[in-house]
């Protein structure tokens, strides 16, 4: 692992062996590898292989169970609650999403809330499983608190993403995957590395004042809900993040708000935790439970084309259909390889040395 | 109707008689009255009785059918598509929401997409029907295009609101009802009446430039998606508005994007409309399809209290639980009456004269 660009196959082999090394059964190791590298392929570098060593540290700290017995603890024809048994979210989430899809086959829709899980990679990796079945897929998760609700100086919500994946006909699928904050934490980390200022509206300092200091988050500050401030609708971003938290954790019996377990294994667990692990929420809606799939897809194609062809401000890019940039990145990286920062390569190398895994 | 403050009962009697006068069956007139005035009670004045004459003009223009045969045209255990037969959204929407609730009783959840409807008042009026059944209620609708997607100069989306209503135990319910724009059109109308400037990030002019001119919308400008601009996440607000549009209209066979019928009856209908009327989407999820309702409510109470007690910036208000301001307004207005602007009173008076309805 000396150069900065790696083929998907190289990273797959490496990641698979690391998950095997911590004791994941073969099938789970394959799933976790697919989900984790899906982030790198789609250009969401903050959630991909750069986090592999973090997952290993969670396993070291006994916060991740490599051989979970994932089970359904409650269900109806269209719903279920899944206990992830402290497994990797990368493994628990696809099982729960598959259950939502299976329920949709019979009941028209399927909705699964998950307790006792861990971080699940990118939301889109799971929601997009529905596309192959001519279903709409929905995926959301809570995460440890980094976001201050409007008016607050306290961090009470995670960046709590929502993904909705909708099939089309001749056009590629519509895939919106969005953190319920103004900017994702990964974008802030890029500015921190470059020592550049953040736009006003992304973060506040420890006293709750707007700031452009990209390092403020590490000094008691907080990310801001989508909208940025009250005048620009931050109460709406806060409400969306809250809905994700409640669907993922209050509905399943996981931890919510400030009690969600942290990703870095060196951060102590919150005290007085009210639930179990991290929570997710998945949905699958069969298109033909509403309308003939062919009719729906014809209208989706027209929707997508009308928006793509919209008049734009001179000099600005075309209107983007959600999912287009990530799909284009996926094509490029499958062909040209996946670039990794030197710090990430070094980090992976030390994980590899520990388990005697060569590239 | 001479003074500016009216009791709920006065406005109910008046509104009920107007709906009867245009030919609504008694049950529908009662429902439409309840839904319409729910907006005034909750302080969403732009969507309440101020719109009554607008609904009458849509009926005059034969765009609203006062005696619709609302029917289910497709269904599965957990889904349905409803044809509103061009009825008042105020009447069609509660029937569709009730169907979602009935399906949830059997299948755990119910999801209903609606075609061929009209404007349905406030989203919360419908979602909150689920609360009495210990269910989570979801309500969304598309609307005629006023919003430009990120980078576009064209209006392609309505303000497309989403409401999620979640029951709690000792605490009042969590009710988030949000337009997927930075600011609701109603707030802009207030600034227009006062000839005041709008904050940057609410609207753009006809060329797609940011502007503070509150009148820009009437001169070819557009409302902006939640986020305001690309740097502050407007592509997320655009994606949310798009999801509402697709769930409400592409899933049901209604009109979407720039083809959604306008509310003002004097505005011509779009040409080449791909579907029927306006679209809505409703969901109901039975709490005990996931978890014992008592356990869920205990955690919701703890969630609500933790957020309400959060530390805040000195001098700023407490953290707001979504739904609190509207519930407090509802209590005040039931007791002290509902204030109406002189222009609204005058407008109602002329509607009353036409049908010989005294206050």
XYZ file of C-alpha atoms in Angstrom:
718
model
C 0.000 0.000 0.000
C 2.528 2.551 -1.079
C 0.832 4.578 -3.779
C -2.306 6.636 -3.196
C -4.602 4.939 -5.711
C -5.977 1.431 -5.264
C -8.244 -0.756 -7.316
C -11.593 -1.794 -5.891
C -10.365 -5.402 -5.932
C -7.277 -4.540 -3.860
C -9.342 -2.765 -1.227
C -11.968 -5.526 -1.243
C -9.392 -8.225 -0.593
C -7.788 -6.224 2.180
C -11.053 -5.263 3.892
C -12.473 -8.757 3.638
C -9.423 -10.187 5.372
C -9.613 -7.621 8.171
C -13.256 -8.465 8.853
C -12.374 -12.181 8.801
C -9.492 -11.495 11.170
C -11.750 -9.956 13.830
C -13.925 -13.050 13.632
C -16.782 -12.158 11.260
C -18.387 -15.219 9.635
C -17.619 -15.351 5.903
C -21.026 -14.106 4.772
C -20.921 -11.155 7.180
C -17.364 -10.237 6.170
C -18.455 -10.115 2.530
C -21.477 -7.940 3.367
C -19.504 -5.549 5.577
C -16.867 -5.171 2.856
C -19.459 -4.420 0.196
C -21.232 -1.821 2.353
C -18.068 -0.113 3.589
C -16.475 0.220 0.130
C -19.752 1.398 -1.352
C -18.984 4.714 0.378
C -15.552 4.960 -1.282
C -17.011 4.107 -4.689
C -19.680 6.794 -4.353
C -17.146 9.417 -3.227
C -18.252 9.608 0.417
C -14.665 9.073 1.559
C -15.377 9.949 5.198
C -17.622 6.875 5.610
C -15.589 4.271 3.725
C -12.346 2.401 4.257
C -10.999 5.411 6.172
C -13.178 4.140 9.026
C -12.002 0.517 8.914
C -9.516 0.938 11.755
C -12.227 2.684 13.781
C -14.475 -0.382 13.474
C -11.562 -2.580 14.577
C -11.013 -0.352 17.629
C -14.712 -0.672 18.524
C -14.248 -4.456 18.348
C -11.113 -4.174 20.547
C -13.170 -2.190 23.063
C -15.811 -4.945 22.980
C -18.368 -2.444 21.686
C -18.815 -4.463 18.493
C -19.757 -8.141 18.450
C -18.260 -9.910 15.402
C -20.651 -12.880 15.675
C -24.023 -11.299 16.443
C -27.257 -13.238 16.570
C -29.425 -10.717 14.740
C -33.061 -11.413 15.566
C -36.587 -10.134 15.104
C -38.063 -9.290 18.514
C -41.475 -8.013 17.395
C -43.391 -7.993 14.114
C -46.635 -7.472 12.213
C -47.331 -8.065 8.492
C -45.662 -4.752 7.532
C -43.331 -4.022 10.498
C -40.570 -5.478 12.620
C -38.104 -4.516 15.303
C -34.675 -6.094 14.945
C -32.132 -6.577 17.743
C -28.670 -6.225 16.185
C -26.956 -7.935 19.164
C -24.240 -5.261 19.072
C -23.093 -6.369 15.617
C -21.451 -4.153 13.009
C -24.079 -1.815 11.554
C -22.516 -2.761 8.206
C -23.904 -6.280 8.748
C -27.051 -5.635 10.791
C -28.429 -2.952 8.460
C -28.535 -5.038 5.244
C -30.311 -7.855 7.124
C -32.912 -5.398 8.423
C -33.337 -3.790 4.999
C -33.796 -7.240 3.442
C -36.511 -7.949 6.012
C -38.276 -4.702 5.021
C -38.113 -5.794 1.371
C -39.455 -9.277 2.187
C -42.364 -7.790 4.124
C -43.133 -5.428 1.237
C -43.422 -8.426 -1.084
C -46.387 -9.653 0.969
C -47.905 -6.572 2.599
C -47.094 -3.908 -0.020
C -44.648 -2.131 2.294
C -42.163 -3.120 5.017
C -40.829 -0.988 7.899
C -38.076 -2.127 10.226
C -36.699 -0.279 13.233
C -33.383 -1.544 14.645
C -31.956 -1.438 18.163
C -28.581 -2.525 19.517
C -26.613 -1.806 16.348
C -23.518 0.189 15.431
C -22.554 2.638 12.659
C -23.873 1.412 9.326
C -21.788 3.194 6.675
C -23.695 5.324 4.156
C -27.482 5.358 4.230
C -27.683 4.883 0.443
C -25.957 1.472 0.566
C -29.058 0.045 2.264
C -31.871 2.053 0.666
C -30.597 1.157 -2.814
C -31.129 -2.568 -2.144
C -34.823 -1.867 -2.817
C -34.202 -0.601 -6.353
C -33.487 -4.056 -7.788
C -36.917 -5.174 -6.554
C -38.830 -2.260 -8.134
C -39.349 -0.789 -4.702
C -38.707 2.598 -3.125
C -36.072 2.209 -0.398
C -35.755 4.355 2.711
C -32.867 4.289 5.169
C -32.037 6.432 8.172
C -29.874 6.172 11.289
C -29.086 8.126 14.362
C -25.508 8.804 15.415
C -23.654 10.286 18.345
C -24.530 13.902 19.149
C -22.672 16.614 17.219
C -25.581 18.905 16.347
C -27.174 21.640 18.478
C -30.938 22.146 18.104
C -31.971 25.718 17.287
C -31.178 28.064 20.248
C -29.189 25.385 22.113
C -25.504 25.346 23.044
C -25.653 21.589 23.681
C -25.078 18.853 21.131
C -28.159 16.661 21.242
C -28.494 15.091 17.781
C -26.247 13.256 15.365
C -25.959 14.268 11.731
C -28.849 11.759 11.311
C -29.015 11.101 7.558
C -32.060 10.185 5.462
C -31.791 8.315 2.172
C -34.690 7.791 -0.228
C -33.981 5.703 -3.355
C -36.628 5.714 -6.093
C -36.483 3.567 -9.246
C -36.962 5.098 -12.716
C -37.282 3.558 -16.181
C -34.741 4.518 -18.856
C -33.241 7.112 -16.513
C -31.023 6.116 -13.576
C -32.664 5.938 -10.137
C -33.287 9.037 -7.977
C -31.150 8.585 -4.835
C -31.187 11.402 -2.269
C -28.876 10.766 0.702
C -28.608 13.739 3.030
C -27.379 14.522 6.510
C -29.961 16.713 8.271
C -27.268 19.347 8.887
C -26.125 22.265 6.725
C -22.901 20.431 5.946
C -21.721 16.898 6.622
C -18.977 16.473 9.215
C -16.714 15.060 6.482
C -16.738 18.414 4.673
C -15.724 20.171 7.870
C -12.845 17.736 8.357
C -11.513 18.678 4.914
C -11.454 22.364 5.940
C -9.781 21.469 9.241
C -6.987 19.636 7.432
C -6.445 22.602 5.116
C -6.788 25.120 7.986
C -9.446 26.950 5.995
C -12.487 28.839 7.284
C -15.967 27.311 7.192
C -18.902 29.261 5.748
C -21.102 30.933 8.360
C -24.104 28.713 9.017
C -22.217 25.412 9.246
C -21.114 25.516 12.899
C -21.364 27.421 16.141
C -18.816 27.811 18.948
C -19.158 26.552 22.528
C -21.158 29.654 23.493
C -23.571 29.142 20.605
C -22.230 32.009 18.475
C -21.967 31.599 14.699
C -18.326 31.022 13.739
C -16.171 30.374 10.685
C -13.513 28.552 12.727
C -13.501 25.029 11.308
C -11.899 23.770 14.530
C -14.747 25.053 16.744
C -16.404 21.629 16.814
C -13.394 20.212 18.665
C -13.593 23.037 21.211
C -17.143 22.455 22.434
C -18.934 23.861 19.424
C -21.585 22.113 17.338
C -22.721 21.439 13.793
C -25.879 23.325 12.835
C -29.144 21.795 11.590
C -30.010 22.282 7.904
C -31.100 25.911 7.595
C -28.207 27.200 9.725
C -30.122 29.684 11.882
C -33.718 30.320 12.921
C -34.259 32.973 10.227
C -33.232 30.475 7.543
C -35.226 27.554 8.896
C -32.782 25.706 11.194
C -35.824 24.647 13.248
C -36.796 22.540 10.202
C -33.395 20.833 10.009
C -33.601 20.225 13.756
C -37.096 18.714 13.361
C -35.893 16.410 10.556
C -32.931 15.227 12.636
C -35.327 14.650 15.545
C -37.664 12.544 13.380
C -34.730 10.359 12.295
C -33.699 9.970 15.949
C -37.214 8.983 17.058
C -37.922 6.567 14.172
C -34.500 4.924 14.605
C -34.257 4.741 18.368
C -37.457 5.552 20.293
C -39.424 3.202 18.026
C -36.853 0.401 18.432
C -35.605 0.807 22.000
C -32.120 2.044 21.047
C -30.339 5.080 22.515
C -31.391 8.541 21.384
C -30.372 12.184 21.634
C -27.230 12.736 23.714
C -27.104 9.049 24.763
C -26.126 7.573 21.372
C -22.802 5.660 21.633
C -19.808 7.452 20.046
C -17.888 6.094 17.033
C -14.383 6.722 18.428
C -13.657 3.857 20.837
C -11.596 6.142 23.129
C -14.645 8.324 23.898
C -16.386 7.019 27.032
C -19.926 5.726 26.679
C -22.628 8.167 27.881
C -23.951 7.457 31.372
C -27.563 6.478 32.106
C -28.155 5.189 28.592
C -31.901 4.606 28.120
C -31.683 1.997 25.339
C -29.466 -0.444 23.482
C -26.780 0.606 20.993
C -27.443 2.760 17.951
C -30.785 2.788 16.102
C -31.686 2.591 12.401
C -34.943 2.708 10.456
C -35.631 1.124 7.064
C -38.572 1.164 4.685
C -39.453 -0.565 1.425
C -42.510 0.307 -0.668
C -43.380 -1.885 -3.638
C -44.143 0.397 -6.585
C -46.897 -1.914 -7.846
C -48.551 -1.762 -4.435
C -49.595 1.703 -5.644
C -49.499 1.688 -9.417
C -48.281 -0.353 -12.360
C -44.493 -0.143 -12.209
C -44.288 0.669 -15.935
C -46.612 3.692 -15.540
C -44.681 4.911 -12.523
C -41.353 4.603 -14.314
C -42.615 6.468 -17.354
C -43.617 9.381 -15.111
C -40.335 9.197 -13.151
C -38.428 9.445 -16.429
C -40.461 12.512 -17.385
C -39.928 14.020 -13.913
C -36.162 13.489 -14.109
C -35.845 14.841 -17.667
C -37.909 17.954 -16.921
C -35.720 18.815 -13.925
C -32.453 17.981 -15.678
C -33.389 20.275 -18.569
C -34.440 23.218 -16.371
C -33.116 26.667 -17.287
C -30.225 27.645 -15.037
C -28.385 30.778 -13.969
C -25.777 31.614 -16.656
C -22.421 30.105 -15.690
C -23.861 27.678 -13.154
C -24.061 23.911 -13.646
C -27.204 22.057 -14.758
C -29.827 21.087 -12.181
C -28.598 17.939 -10.481
C -30.815 14.880 -10.086
C -30.103 13.450 -6.609
C -27.770 10.465 -6.994
C -26.210 11.554 -10.298
C -22.851 12.760 -8.877
C -22.378 9.610 -6.762
C -23.261 7.307 -9.671
C -20.784 9.092 -11.931
C -18.104 8.833 -9.234
C -18.834 5.118 -8.880
C -18.204 4.579 -12.600
C -14.943 6.535 -12.502
C -13.560 4.814 -9.411
C -14.411 1.313 -10.634
C -12.365 2.121 -13.734
C -9.571 4.375 -12.469
C -9.272 3.200 -8.863
C -9.964 4.735 -5.478
C -7.612 7.462 -4.218
C -6.735 7.338 -0.513
C -5.047 10.059 1.552
C -1.542 9.191 2.852
C -2.810 9.210 6.446
C -5.481 6.663 5.538
C -2.947 4.426 3.762
C -0.676 4.542 6.812
C -3.574 3.734 9.114
C -4.595 0.754 6.968
C -1.010 -0.448 6.846
C -0.813 -0.653 10.643
C -4.131 -2.529 10.778
C -2.745 -4.906 8.149
C 0.501 -5.466 10.046
C -1.381 -6.383 13.204
C -3.262 -9.155 11.410
C -0.458 -10.025 8.949
C -2.561 -9.017 5.990
C -0.550 -7.937 2.964
C -2.040 -5.930 0.173
C -68.364 40.689 10.688
C -67.329 44.174 11.657
C -64.642 43.723 14.300
C -61.362 41.922 13.730
C -61.725 39.151 16.307
C -64.155 36.249 15.932
C -64.960 33.245 18.051
C -64.281 29.798 16.691
C -68.029 29.135 16.775
C -68.779 32.218 14.660
C -66.254 31.205 12.026
C -67.412 27.587 12.122
C -71.046 28.534 11.498
C -70.082 30.846 8.667
C -67.693 28.414 6.983
C -70.081 25.486 7.322
C -72.825 27.450 5.563
C -70.499 28.447 2.723
C -69.503 24.834 2.105
C -73.181 23.834 2.222
C -74.002 26.641 -0.201
C -71.602 25.347 -2.867
C -73.269 21.955 -2.569
C -71.087 19.935 -0.192
C -72.983 17.087 1.516
C -73.436 17.775 5.251
C -70.679 15.404 6.399
C -68.170 16.847 3.940
C -69.068 20.436 4.880
C -68.398 19.615 8.537
C -65.054 17.982 7.693
C -63.922 20.804 5.403
C -64.814 23.357 8.080
C -62.874 21.508 10.770
C -59.780 21.145 8.582
C -59.808 24.712 7.265
C -60.237 26.342 10.693
C -57.611 24.058 12.203
C -55.097 26.284 10.389
C -56.501 29.458 12.007
C -56.521 27.829 15.445
C -52.873 26.775 15.090
C -51.799 30.230 13.881
C -51.146 29.268 10.245
C -53.340 32.144 9.068
C -52.282 31.866 5.422
C -53.903 28.419 5.105
C -57.145 28.998 7.016
C -60.365 30.939 6.481
C -58.387 33.517 4.490
C -58.477 30.927 1.692
C -62.223 30.232 1.862
C -63.079 32.556 -1.030
C -60.275 30.971 -3.053
C -61.882 27.551 -2.657
C -65.229 29.019 -3.750
C -63.579 30.505 -6.856
C -62.086 27.080 -7.704
C -65.633 25.685 -7.448
C -66.916 28.529 -9.685
C -64.220 27.617 -12.224
C -65.374 23.971 -12.049
C -61.925 22.962 -10.788
C -63.449 21.679 -7.541
C -66.225 19.074 -7.417
C -68.455 19.613 -4.342
C -69.911 16.087 -4.524
C -66.929 13.872 -5.284
C -67.086 10.089 -5.336
C -63.803 9.437 -3.540
C -62.696 5.901 -4.310
C -59.870 3.427 -3.834
C -58.455 2.469 -7.242
C -55.682 0.107 -6.107
C -54.704 -1.491 -2.816
C -52.682 -4.059 -0.875
C -52.837 -4.869 2.865
C -50.717 -1.812 3.734
C -51.205 0.525 0.747
C -53.838 2.225 -1.392
C -54.204 4.773 -4.118
C -57.238 7.047 -3.772
C -58.914 8.983 -6.591
C -60.245 12.237 -5.091
C -62.608 12.853 -8.044
C -61.554 16.511 -8.048
C -63.032 17.070 -4.569
C -61.849 19.617 -2.020
C -58.532 18.468 -0.584
C -60.054 19.445 2.762
C -62.494 16.525 2.302
C -60.429 14.040 0.285
C -57.392 14.154 2.582
C -59.127 13.135 5.843
C -60.778 10.185 4.034
C -57.393 9.054 2.725
C -55.742 9.517 6.125
C -58.522 7.493 7.751
C -57.878 4.722 5.229
C -54.164 4.746 6.169
C -55.163 4.433 9.843
C -57.585 1.573 9.102
C -54.906 -0.292 7.167
C -52.434 0.207 10.020
C -54.894 -1.445 12.408
C -54.583 -4.666 10.401
C -51.176 -4.555 8.734
C -49.196 -2.514 11.294
C -48.823 0.440 8.925
C -50.907 2.096 6.194
C -49.711 4.228 3.263
C -52.057 6.050 0.913
C -51.135 8.086 -2.142
C -53.848 10.361 -3.575
C -54.484 11.591 -7.106
C -57.073 14.005 -8.485
C -57.348 16.133 -5.362
C -57.072 19.838 -4.510
C -55.352 21.900 -1.804
C -55.757 20.223 1.571
C -55.156 22.975 4.164
C -52.348 22.359 6.653
C -50.498 19.046 6.641
C -50.783 18.721 10.431
C -54.599 18.604 10.356
C -54.388 15.166 8.722
C -51.255 13.675 10.312
C -52.612 14.455 13.800
C -55.629 12.184 13.208
C -53.241 9.281 13.915
C -52.381 10.506 17.418
C -55.739 9.506 18.917
C -55.097 5.930 17.744
C -51.596 5.685 19.281
C -50.093 5.864 15.818
C -47.452 8.023 14.168
C -49.091 10.101 11.426
C -47.392 11.345 8.265
C -48.867 13.804 5.777
C -47.416 15.488 2.727
C -48.721 17.194 -0.398
C -47.408 18.754 -3.533
C -48.549 22.211 -4.652
C -48.174 24.474 -7.646
C -44.592 25.418 -8.501
C -43.087 28.384 -6.634
C -39.664 26.953 -5.779
C -36.519 26.827 -7.949
C -34.264 23.770 -7.535
C -30.622 24.591 -6.777
C -28.978 26.365 -9.793
C -32.310 26.787 -11.639
C -34.129 29.960 -12.603
C -37.360 28.021 -13.179
C -40.005 27.272 -10.574
C -40.443 23.514 -10.601
C -41.626 22.543 -7.104
C -44.295 23.695 -4.665
C -43.496 24.498 -1.058
C -44.301 20.770 -0.564
C -44.760 20.379 3.205
C -44.079 17.315 5.355
C -45.809 16.728 8.680
C -44.853 13.989 11.134
C -46.988 13.669 14.294
C -45.671 11.401 17.065
C -47.585 10.565 20.255
C -45.978 10.931 23.678
C -47.136 9.993 27.178
C -47.462 12.738 29.803
C -45.940 15.256 27.395
C -47.910 16.657 24.458
C -47.326 15.064 21.052
C -44.332 15.962 18.839
C -45.804 17.565 15.684
C -43.345 18.816 13.057
C -45.042 20.489 10.069
C -42.588 22.094 7.684
C -42.528 23.474 4.172
C -39.396 22.237 2.395
C -38.382 25.839 1.687
C -36.338 28.281 3.780
C -39.489 30.246 4.559
C -43.154 29.582 3.943
C -44.870 31.736 1.314
C -47.167 33.086 4.053
C -44.204 34.728 5.797
C -43.175 36.393 2.551
C -46.707 37.727 2.072
C -46.487 39.432 5.469
C -43.296 41.231 4.392
C -44.920 42.201 1.073
C -47.864 43.799 2.884
C -45.476 45.749 5.137
C -43.138 46.599 2.227
C -40.228 45.175 4.203
C -37.113 43.392 2.935
C -36.798 39.606 3.092
C -33.660 37.993 4.536
C -31.163 36.811 1.917
C -31.682 33.087 1.343
C -35.486 33.173 1.135
C -35.963 34.114 -2.514
C -34.202 34.750 -5.804
C -35.122 37.112 -8.647
C -36.104 36.135 -12.194
C -32.425 35.858 -13.193
C -31.688 33.554 -10.270
C -29.800 36.147 -8.213
C -30.230 36.258 -4.435
C -32.477 39.190 -3.499
C -34.046 40.820 -0.454
C -36.944 42.241 -2.498
C -40.026 40.598 -0.993
C -41.929 41.328 -4.230
C -39.456 39.396 -6.427
C -41.681 36.317 -6.405
C -44.391 38.225 -8.272
C -41.846 39.355 -10.860
C -40.663 35.952 -12.047
C -38.536 35.104 -9.028
C -38.770 31.985 -6.885
C -38.777 30.728 -3.315
C -35.594 28.876 -2.350
C -35.358 25.309 -1.041
C -34.484 24.863 2.649
C -30.763 25.656 2.896
C -31.057 28.771 0.696
C -27.976 28.232 -1.477
C -25.694 25.361 -2.482
C -23.083 26.199 0.145
C -25.729 25.965 2.874
C -27.357 22.785 1.619
C -30.177 23.996 -0.670
C -29.671 20.782 -2.675
C -31.020 18.988 0.421
C -34.140 21.153 0.618
C -34.615 20.600 -3.105
C -34.272 16.818 -2.645
C -36.832 16.831 0.189
C -39.315 18.822 -1.899
C -38.718 16.389 -4.766
C -39.412 13.365 -2.538
C -42.724 14.921 -1.449
C -43.600 15.566 -5.103
C -42.799 11.994 -6.156
C -44.548 10.272 -3.209
C -47.641 12.476 -3.655
C -47.950 12.530 -7.408
C -45.730 10.066 -9.304
C -46.830 7.260 -6.979
C -50.520 8.160 -7.364
C -50.804 9.385 -10.948
C -51.388 13.060 -10.061
C -49.586 16.036 -11.614
C -46.024 16.804 -10.538
C -43.331 19.425 -10.884
C -44.376 22.412 -13.012
C -47.675 20.727 -13.983
C -49.412 20.955 -10.576
C -52.682 22.958 -10.834
C -52.533 26.465 -9.310
C -54.614 27.559 -6.305
C -55.764 30.906 -7.743
C -58.656 30.136 -10.109
C -57.664 32.985 -12.452
C -54.309 31.341 -13.246
C -54.656 29.116 -16.323
C -54.086 25.406 -15.919
C -50.660 24.176 -17.144
C -50.682 22.592 -20.587
C -49.833 18.942 -21.288
C -50.612 17.879 -17.720
C -49.326 14.319 -17.197
C -51.686 13.327 -14.368
C -54.869 14.140 -12.470
C -55.190 17.060 -10.036
C -52.954 17.563 -7.033
C -51.317 14.673 -5.147
C -51.006 13.873 -1.434
C -49.322 11.103 0.536
C -50.336 9.815 3.979
C -48.872 7.292 6.395
C -49.925 5.772 9.699
C -47.668 3.539 11.812
C -49.140 1.792 14.837
C -46.733 2.268 17.741
C -47.423 -1.230 19.077
C -46.543 -2.685 15.681
C -42.994 -1.913 16.823
C -42.986 -1.766 20.601
C -45.345 -1.613 23.574
C -46.967 1.812 23.374
C -46.307 2.445 27.084
C -42.547 1.862 26.657
C -42.438 4.064 23.582
C -44.286 6.884 25.352
C -42.003 6.729 28.370
C -38.999 7.203 26.077
C -40.759 9.955 24.078
C -41.411 11.816 27.333
C -37.731 11.524 28.256
C -36.707 12.648 24.736
C -38.976 15.687 24.911
C -37.900 16.699 28.426
C -34.182 16.373 27.654
C -34.521 18.632 24.595
C -36.798 21.124 26.326
C -34.304 21.481 29.190
C -31.242 21.913 26.950
C -28.843 24.751 27.777
C -29.395 27.714 25.469
C -27.549 30.789 24.313
C -28.024 33.539 26.956
C -30.952 35.754 25.984
C -32.432 33.260 23.504
C -35.639 31.301 24.096
C -35.738 27.687 25.274
C -35.367 24.866 22.763
C -38.746 24.395 21.098
C -40.360 20.971 20.797
C -42.008 20.840 17.347
C -45.729 21.467 17.767
C -45.492 23.431 21.022
C -46.060 26.931 19.536
C -49.068 25.791 17.488
C -50.638 23.980 20.441
C -50.239 27.055 22.632
C -51.777 29.241 19.918
C -54.689 26.803 19.629
C -55.439 27.188 23.371
C -55.272 30.987 23.181
C -57.470 31.300 20.111
C -60.129 28.906 21.396
C -60.376 31.160 24.471
C -59.749 34.660 23.125
C -60.951 34.285 19.550
C -59.327 34.337 16.137
C -58.076 37.697 14.791
C -58.661 38.338 11.081
C -57.106 41.068 8.940
C -59.570 43.698 7.623
C -58.972 42.527 4.047
C -59.916 38.972 5.035
C -63.085 40.147 6.812
C -64.096 42.143 3.748
C -63.442 39.178 1.491
C -65.542 36.888 3.709
C -68.307 39.464 3.795
C -68.622 39.445 0.015
C -68.674 35.637 -0.046
C -71.417 35.772 2.620
C -73.470 38.308 0.689
C -73.403 36.177 -2.416
C -74.935 33.228 -0.568
C -77.017 35.336 1.883
C -75.080 34.007 4.851
C -75.078 36.343 7.850
C -72.588 36.033 10.641
